[in-house]
Amino acid sequence: MVLLLTNVKHGAINIFKKLSNDLKEYGKGFSYESFKKMSQFANEFTREEIRLQPATQIPWYTLVRIMNKCNTHKEMLWYINQTHKYGWSRSMVLNQIALKAYERSLISSTTTEAMTSNDSIHELFKDIYVFDFLDKEKIKTEKNLKNQMIDNIIKFLQELGPGFTLVGKEYKFVTPTNEEFYIDILLYHVKIHAYVVIEVKIGKFHPSDLGQLIFYVNAIDELEKMVIDNDTIGLLLCKDADSFVAKISLKKNSMPLGISKYKILEELPEYLERRLNEK
């Protein structure tokens, strides 16, 4: 039906009305508004894109919402591909659009470097993570920040990406010499088959923060990692980070480590405008 409408001009209101009237006994799916959306879809995408892109495997009303919410053809295709790749529900893709995931994908990371050939691990690290559930007024300590992340664990994991499961908050491990340490957040990635250590900082990244993360990553490798597990991954989430300081801190590093920033939703527009305008 959609492909047939590629030959229908936008102004063919009478055709849509007649079709709608002729097919009204078959339900709301053939309403005048539905035909308008089909025409919009058929005129937005080429026949090749409709056939070759995963659009045909995504629910129709999800496609309609993507078209309504996106500003450009490239943006639509990006969300269609991501929805198919990660199995996003309609509510999930709408949330990603609200968090401007497409615009963020255009920004090259200034603070993250993973010294690994594993593309799946590279995909774990983003320039920034946007947590729309964070209440800035209630973040006075790192514990406040961790609690908000755990209290909103589903949204937290969705923003990190698919495949993450929670192992524990303030995860305790004990060394052979009976010293106790606590990891802010310990996750496991079921697709990569690796533990992921996350340390959160409410302030700006400092090189000394990396030493703690490296220690925790090595400790999990030593104490928790099993034969079936890959090397543990480390991610430092901080409020801000100087790109030079972060990259120099990671230089010559051979471990899968990332340094990324987190933002609340209100901070996102200004950050994106600044980064996208950088040369």
mmCIF file of C-alpha atoms in Angstrom:
data_model
loop_
_atom_site.group_PDB
_atom_site.id
_atom_site.type_symbol
_atom_site.label_atom_id
_atom_site.label_comp_id
_atom_site.label_asym_id
_atom_site.label_seq_id
_atom_site.Cartn_x
_atom_site.Cartn_y
_atom_site.Cartn_z
ATOM 1 C CA MET A 1 0.000 0.000 0.000
ATOM 2 C CA VAL A 2 2.763 2.435 0.930
ATOM 3 C CA LEU A 3 4.665 1.756 -2.287
ATOM 4 C CA LEU A 4 1.522 2.391 -4.355
ATOM 5 C CA LEU A 5 1.232 5.796 -2.747
ATOM 6 C CA THR A 6 4.600 6.899 -4.116
ATOM 7 C CA ASN A 7 2.723 7.924 -7.257
ATOM 8 C CA VAL A 8 0.186 10.017 -5.350
ATOM 9 C CA LYS A 9 0.853 13.745 -5.069
ATOM 10 C CA HIS A 10 0.549 15.576 -1.767
ATOM 11 C CA GLY A 11 -2.473 17.514 -2.994
ATOM 12 C CA ALA A 12 -4.589 14.479 -3.853
ATOM 13 C CA ILE A 13 -6.986 15.027 -0.948
ATOM 14 C CA ASN A 14 -9.977 13.681 -2.827
ATOM 15 C CA ILE A 15 -8.190 10.411 -3.585
ATOM 16 C CA PHE A 16 -7.433 9.877 0.096
ATOM 17 C CA LYS A 17 -11.005 10.657 1.075
ATOM 18 C CA LYS A 18 -12.390 8.276 -1.524
ATOM 19 C CA LEU A 19 -9.996 5.505 -0.507
ATOM 20 C CA SER A 20 -10.861 6.044 3.133
ATOM 21 C CA ASN A 21 -14.574 5.898 2.419
ATOM 22 C CA ASP A 22 -14.249 2.779 0.240
ATOM 23 C CA LEU A 23 -12.178 0.942 2.881
ATOM 24 C CA LYS A 24 -13.827 2.207 6.077
ATOM 25 C CA GLU A 25 -15.347 -1.203 6.800
ATOM 26 C CA TYR A 26 -11.801 -2.557 7.267
ATOM 27 C CA GLY A 27 -11.083 -0.395 10.314
ATOM 28 C CA LYS A 28 -9.313 2.781 11.441
ATOM 29 C CA GLY A 29 -6.099 1.787 9.703
ATOM 30 C CA PHE A 30 -7.553 3.088 6.450
ATOM 31 C CA SER A 31 -8.720 6.478 7.689
ATOM 32 C CA TYR A 32 -8.009 9.712 5.838
ATOM 33 C CA GLU A 33 -5.263 10.568 8.368
ATOM 34 C CA SER A 34 -3.689 7.135 7.910
ATOM 35 C CA PHE A 35 -3.473 7.621 4.156
ATOM 36 C CA LYS A 36 -1.859 11.022 4.698
ATOM 37 C CA LYS A 37 0.809 9.364 6.868
ATOM 38 C CA MET A 38 1.344 6.624 4.287
ATOM 39 C CA SER A 39 1.803 9.271 1.616
ATOM 40 C CA GLN A 40 4.235 11.171 3.824
ATOM 41 C CA PHE A 41 6.248 7.993 4.329
ATOM 42 C CA ALA A 42 6.190 7.108 0.622
ATOM 43 C CA ASN A 43 7.351 10.590 -0.358
ATOM 44 C CA GLU A 44 9.993 10.782 2.384
ATOM 45 C CA PHE A 45 11.788 7.568 1.485
ATOM 46 C CA THR A 46 12.827 6.127 -1.862
ATOM 47 C CA ARG A 47 11.658 2.702 -2.969
ATOM 48 C CA GLU A 48 15.174 1.384 -2.368
ATOM 49 C CA GLU A 49 15.218 2.754 1.174
ATOM 50 C CA ILE A 50 11.832 1.239 1.930
ATOM 51 C CA ARG A 51 12.935 -2.133 0.580
ATOM 52 C CA LEU A 52 16.496 -2.208 1.924
ATOM 53 C CA GLN A 53 16.212 -0.350 5.226
ATOM 54 C CA PRO A 54 14.758 -2.160 8.269
ATOM 55 C CA ALA A 55 11.714 0.135 8.173
ATOM 56 C CA THR A 56 9.494 -2.745 7.074
ATOM 57 C CA GLN A 57 10.351 -4.589 10.311
ATOM 58 C CA ILE A 58 9.355 -1.741 12.632
ATOM 59 C CA PRO A 59 5.731 -1.165 13.774
ATOM 60 C CA TRP A 60 3.940 1.366 11.599
ATOM 61 C CA TYR A 61 2.981 3.760 14.388
ATOM 62 C CA THR A 62 6.574 3.785 15.609
ATOM 63 C CA LEU A 63 7.617 4.888 12.110
ATOM 64 C CA VAL A 64 4.927 7.575 12.146
ATOM 65 C CA ARG A 65 6.199 8.980 15.456
ATOM 66 C CA ILE A 66 9.777 8.955 14.192
ATOM 67 C CA MET A 67 8.730 10.933 11.114
ATOM 68 C CA ASN A 68 6.763 13.401 13.227
ATOM 69 C CA LYS A 69 9.579 13.979 15.718
ATOM 70 C CA CYS A 70 12.587 14.185 13.384
ATOM 71 C CA ASN A 71 13.706 17.211 11.390
ATOM 72 C CA THR A 72 15.784 15.645 8.639
ATOM 73 C CA HIS A 73 15.843 12.561 6.447
ATOM 74 C CA LYS A 74 19.189 11.434 7.882
ATOM 75 C CA GLU A 75 17.841 11.720 11.414
ATOM 76 C CA MET A 76 14.807 9.589 10.534
ATOM 77 C CA LEU A 77 16.982 6.880 8.991
ATOM 78 C CA TRP A 78 19.309 6.927 12.001
ATOM 79 C CA TYR A 79 16.473 6.336 14.481
ATOM 80 C CA ILE A 80 14.922 3.684 12.227
ATOM 81 C CA ASN A 81 18.225 1.799 12.072
ATOM 82 C CA GLN A 82 18.874 2.149 15.809
ATOM 83 C CA THR A 83 15.331 1.004 16.624
ATOM 84 C CA HIS A 84 15.816 -2.088 14.497
ATOM 85 C CA LYS A 85 19.344 -2.781 15.777
ATOM 86 C CA TYR A 86 18.527 -2.507 19.476
ATOM 87 C CA GLY A 87 14.871 -3.531 19.479
ATOM 88 C CA TRP A 88 13.661 -0.237 20.933
ATOM 89 C CA SER A 89 9.975 0.007 21.793
ATOM 90 C CA ARG A 90 8.016 3.076 20.717
ATOM 91 C CA SER A 91 8.419 4.681 24.141
ATOM 92 C CA MET A 92 12.157 3.964 24.124
ATOM 93 C CA VAL A 93 12.776 5.535 20.719
ATOM 94 C CA LEU A 94 10.702 8.579 21.692
ATOM 95 C CA ASN A 95 12.800 8.905 24.839
ATOM 96 C CA GLN A 96 16.004 8.689 22.783
ATOM 97 C CA ILE A 97 14.679 11.413 20.472
ATOM 98 C CA ALA A 98 13.911 13.592 23.507
ATOM 99 C CA LEU A 99 17.465 12.980 24.757
ATOM 100 C CA LYS A 100 18.787 13.934 21.289
ATOM 101 C CA ALA A 101 20.635 10.683 20.740
ATOM 102 C CA TYR A 102 21.111 11.436 17.026
ATOM 103 C CA GLU A 103 22.726 14.813 17.639
ATOM 104 C CA ARG A 104 24.974 13.261 20.276
ATOM 105 C CA SER A 105 26.046 10.584 17.800
ATOM 106 C CA LEU A 106 27.485 13.351 15.590
ATOM 107 C CA ILE A 107 29.889 14.438 18.322
ATOM 108 C CA SER A 108 33.250 12.738 18.432
ATOM 109 C CA SER A 109 34.368 11.935 21.941
ATOM 110 C CA THR A 110 36.891 14.313 23.438
ATOM 111 C CA THR A 111 37.549 12.379 26.611
ATOM 112 C CA THR A 112 37.175 8.674 25.881
ATOM 113 C CA GLU A 113 39.723 6.274 24.513
ATOM 114 C CA ALA A 114 39.438 2.517 24.509
ATOM 115 C CA MET A 115 42.662 0.801 23.529
ATOM 116 C CA THR A 116 40.998 -2.267 22.074
ATOM 117 C CA SER A 117 40.119 -3.638 18.661
ATOM 118 C CA ASN A 118 36.722 -4.792 19.910
ATOM 119 C CA ASP A 119 34.119 -2.596 18.173
ATOM 120 C CA SER A 120 31.457 -3.679 20.671
ATOM 121 C CA ILE A 121 33.500 -2.187 23.503
ATOM 122 C CA HIS A 122 34.051 1.032 21.553
ATOM 123 C CA GLU A 123 30.265 1.372 21.219
ATOM 124 C CA LEU A 124 29.871 1.300 24.993
ATOM 125 C CA PHE A 125 31.573 4.639 25.441
ATOM 126 C CA LYS A 126 29.720 7.855 24.641
ATOM 127 C CA ASP A 127 30.922 11.438 24.785
ATOM 128 C CA ILE A 128 28.119 12.239 27.203
ATOM 129 C CA TYR A 129 25.305 10.394 28.918
ATOM 130 C CA VAL A 130 22.065 12.279 29.530
ATOM 131 C CA PHE A 131 20.034 11.320 32.580
ATOM 132 C CA ASP A 132 16.659 13.065 32.522
ATOM 133 C CA PHE A 133 15.793 11.723 35.973
ATOM 134 C CA LEU A 134 18.582 13.519 37.843
ATOM 135 C CA ASP A 135 17.547 16.249 40.276
ATOM 136 C CA LYS A 136 20.468 18.686 40.322
ATOM 137 C CA GLU A 137 19.322 20.315 43.538
ATOM 138 C CA LYS A 138 19.593 17.007 45.395
ATOM 139 C CA ILE A 139 23.087 16.104 44.190
ATOM 140 C CA LYS A 140 25.320 17.316 46.997
ATOM 141 C CA THR A 141 27.560 14.268 47.264
ATOM 142 C CA GLU A 142 28.603 11.362 45.090
ATOM 143 C CA LYS A 143 26.375 9.139 47.200
ATOM 144 C CA ASN A 144 23.369 11.313 46.247
ATOM 145 C CA LEU A 145 24.289 10.851 42.588
ATOM 146 C CA LYS A 146 24.660 7.064 42.900
ATOM 147 C CA ASN A 147 21.354 6.769 44.763
ATOM 148 C CA GLN A 148 19.477 8.645 42.038
ATOM 149 C CA MET A 149 21.018 6.417 39.376
ATOM 150 C CA ILE A 150 20.078 3.237 41.225
ATOM 151 C CA ASP A 151 16.600 4.523 42.135
ATOM 152 C CA ASN A 152 16.048 5.001 38.397
ATOM 153 C CA ILE A 153 17.956 1.894 37.359
ATOM 154 C CA ILE A 154 15.837 1.075 34.297
ATOM 155 C CA LYS A 155 16.314 4.535 32.768
ATOM 156 C CA PHE A 156 19.971 4.486 33.798
ATOM 157 C CA LEU A 157 20.626 1.189 32.023
ATOM 158 C CA GLN A 158 18.634 2.254 28.956
ATOM 159 C CA GLU A 159 20.812 5.335 28.573
ATOM 160 C CA LEU A 160 23.979 3.260 28.911
ATOM 161 C CA GLY A 161 22.766 1.015 26.103
ATOM 162 C CA PRO A 162 21.504 -2.542 25.582
ATOM 163 C CA GLY A 163 23.069 -5.523 27.311
ATOM 164 C CA PHE A 164 23.786 -4.123 30.762
ATOM 165 C CA THR A 165 22.631 -5.795 33.971
ATOM 166 C CA LEU A 166 23.127 -4.550 37.525
ATOM 167 C CA VAL A 167 25.431 -6.558 39.775
ATOM 168 C CA GLY A 168 25.478 -4.158 42.701
ATOM 169 C CA LYS A 169 25.713 -0.616 44.050
ATOM 170 C CA GLU A 170 28.645 0.124 46.361
ATOM 171 C CA TYR A 171 29.733 -3.383 45.502
ATOM 172 C CA LYS A 172 31.963 -4.747 48.219
ATOM 173 C CA PHE A 173 35.011 -6.879 47.550
ATOM 174 C CA VAL A 174 37.606 -8.108 50.028
ATOM 175 C CA THR A 175 41.272 -8.603 49.195
ATOM 176 C CA PRO A 176 43.222 -11.710 50.294
ATOM 177 C CA THR A 177 44.689 -9.510 53.033
ATOM 178 C CA ASN A 178 41.162 -8.682 54.288
ATOM 179 C CA GLU A 179 41.037 -5.094 53.080
ATOM 180 C CA GLU A 180 37.555 -3.963 52.051
ATOM 181 C CA PHE A 181 36.747 -1.774 49.036
ATOM 182 C CA TYR A 182 33.484 -0.551 47.510
ATOM 183 C CA ILE A 183 32.822 -0.003 43.808
ATOM 184 C CA ASP A 184 30.249 2.692 43.058
ATOM 185 C CA ILE A 185 28.296 0.621 40.509
ATOM 186 C CA LEU A 186 29.195 -2.800 39.140
ATOM 187 C CA LEU A 187 27.451 -4.011 35.999
ATOM 188 C CA TYR A 188 27.758 -7.012 33.726
ATOM 189 C CA HIS A 189 27.367 -6.821 29.954
ATOM 190 C CA VAL A 190 25.635 -9.967 28.718
ATOM 191 C CA LYS A 191 26.645 -9.538 25.061
ATOM 192 C CA ILE A 192 30.295 -8.714 25.611
ATOM 193 C CA HIS A 193 30.481 -11.098 28.593
ATOM 194 C CA ALA A 194 32.414 -8.730 30.802
ATOM 195 C CA TYR A 195 32.067 -6.924 34.100
ATOM 196 C CA VAL A 196 31.781 -3.129 33.836
ATOM 197 C CA VAL A 197 33.059 -1.026 36.727
ATOM 198 C CA ILE A 198 31.478 2.437 36.947
ATOM 199 C CA GLU A 199 32.833 5.164 39.187
ATOM 200 C CA VAL A 200 30.905 8.443 39.436
ATOM 201 C CA LYS A 201 32.259 11.881 40.296
ATOM 202 C CA ILE A 202 30.138 14.949 40.928
ATOM 203 C CA GLY A 203 32.939 17.275 39.866
ATOM 204 C CA LYS A 204 35.493 17.649 37.098
ATOM 205 C CA PHE A 205 37.755 14.764 36.142
ATOM 206 C CA HIS A 206 41.132 14.650 37.867
ATOM 207 C CA PRO A 207 43.938 12.268 36.847
ATOM 208 C CA SER A 208 43.963 10.734 40.326
ATOM 209 C CA ASP A 209 40.410 9.471 39.695
ATOM 210 C CA LEU A 210 41.746 7.129 37.033
ATOM 211 C CA GLY A 211 44.067 5.341 39.425
ATOM 212 C CA GLN A 212 41.126 4.256 41.566
ATOM 213 C CA LEU A 213 39.203 3.016 38.521
ATOM 214 C CA ILE A 214 42.194 1.017 37.269
ATOM 215 C CA PHE A 215 42.604 -0.597 40.681
ATOM 216 C CA TYR A 216 38.943 -1.645 40.762
ATOM 217 C CA VAL A 217 39.066 -3.026 37.208
ATOM 218 C CA ASN A 218 42.157 -5.086 38.000
ATOM 219 C CA ALA A 219 40.621 -6.276 41.280
ATOM 220 C CA ILE A 220 37.452 -7.528 39.562
ATOM 221 C CA ASP A 221 39.613 -9.304 36.975
ATOM 222 C CA GLU A 222 41.525 -10.964 39.790
ATOM 223 C CA LEU A 223 38.699 -11.745 42.210
ATOM 224 C CA GLU A 224 35.473 -12.093 40.192
ATOM 225 C CA LYS A 225 36.287 -12.763 36.534
ATOM 226 C CA MET A 226 35.808 -16.351 35.394
ATOM 227 C CA VAL A 227 37.113 -18.250 32.383
ATOM 228 C CA ILE A 228 34.031 -17.384 30.307
ATOM 229 C CA ASP A 229 34.399 -13.650 31.016
ATOM 230 C CA ASN A 230 36.328 -11.141 28.948
ATOM 231 C CA ASP A 231 38.509 -8.458 30.498
ATOM 232 C CA THR A 232 36.687 -6.101 32.839
ATOM 233 C CA ILE A 233 35.779 -2.672 31.447
ATOM 234 C CA GLY A 234 36.034 0.580 33.385
ATOM 235 C CA LEU A 235 33.939 3.726 32.915
ATOM 236 C CA LEU A 236 34.432 6.959 34.830
ATOM 237 C CA LEU A 237 31.378 9.228 34.797
ATOM 238 C CA CYS A 238 32.129 12.818 35.747
ATOM 239 C CA LYS A 239 30.353 16.168 35.537
ATOM 240 C CA ASP A 240 32.993 17.616 33.248
ATOM 241 C CA ALA A 241 36.407 16.769 31.854
ATOM 242 C CA ASP A 242 39.158 18.625 30.093
ATOM 243 C CA SER A 243 39.844 16.758 26.857
ATOM 244 C CA PHE A 244 43.615 17.220 27.058
ATOM 245 C CA VAL A 245 43.843 16.069 30.671
ATOM 246 C CA ALA A 246 41.605 13.065 29.991
ATOM 247 C CA LYS A 247 43.425 11.910 26.874
ATOM 248 C CA ILE A 248 46.864 12.355 28.389
ATOM 249 C CA SER A 249 45.694 10.363 31.413
ATOM 250 C CA LEU A 250 44.655 7.515 29.103
ATOM 251 C CA LYS A 251 47.653 7.746 26.798
ATOM 252 C CA LYS A 252 49.523 4.434 26.382
ATOM 253 C CA ASN A 253 46.819 2.759 28.387
ATOM 254 C CA SER A 254 46.208 -0.827 27.293
ATOM 255 C CA MET A 255 42.991 -1.409 29.250
ATOM 256 C CA PRO A 256 39.390 -0.899 28.038
ATOM 257 C CA LEU A 257 38.725 2.317 29.968
ATOM 258 C CA GLY A 258 36.450 5.243 29.262
ATOM 259 C CA ILE A 259 36.026 8.736 30.689
ATOM 260 C CA SER A 260 32.641 10.258 29.886
ATOM 261 C CA LYS A 261 30.579 13.170 31.067
ATOM 262 C CA TYR A 262 27.001 13.100 32.327
ATOM 263 C CA LYS A 263 24.444 15.858 31.869
ATOM 264 C CA ILE A 264 20.953 16.560 33.068
ATOM 265 C CA LEU A 265 18.353 17.246 30.376
ATOM 266 C CA GLU A 266 18.317 21.029 30.853
ATOM 267 C CA GLU A 267 22.058 21.226 30.162
ATOM 268 C CA LEU A 268 21.873 19.338 26.869
ATOM 269 C CA PRO A 269 20.866 22.074 24.348
ATOM 270 C CA GLU A 270 23.720 24.426 25.283
ATOM 271 C CA TYR A 271 26.257 21.596 25.280
ATOM 272 C CA LEU A 272 25.148 20.293 21.882
ATOM 273 C CA GLU A 273 25.145 23.749 20.317
ATOM 274 C CA ARG A 274 28.689 24.373 21.542
ATOM 275 C CA ARG A 275 30.072 20.985 20.497
ATOM 276 C CA LEU A 276 28.345 20.857 17.105
ATOM 277 C CA ASN A 277 29.675 24.311 16.266
ATOM 278 C CA GLU A 278 33.243 23.386 17.113
ATOM 279 C CA LYS A 279 35.632 23.081 14.193
#
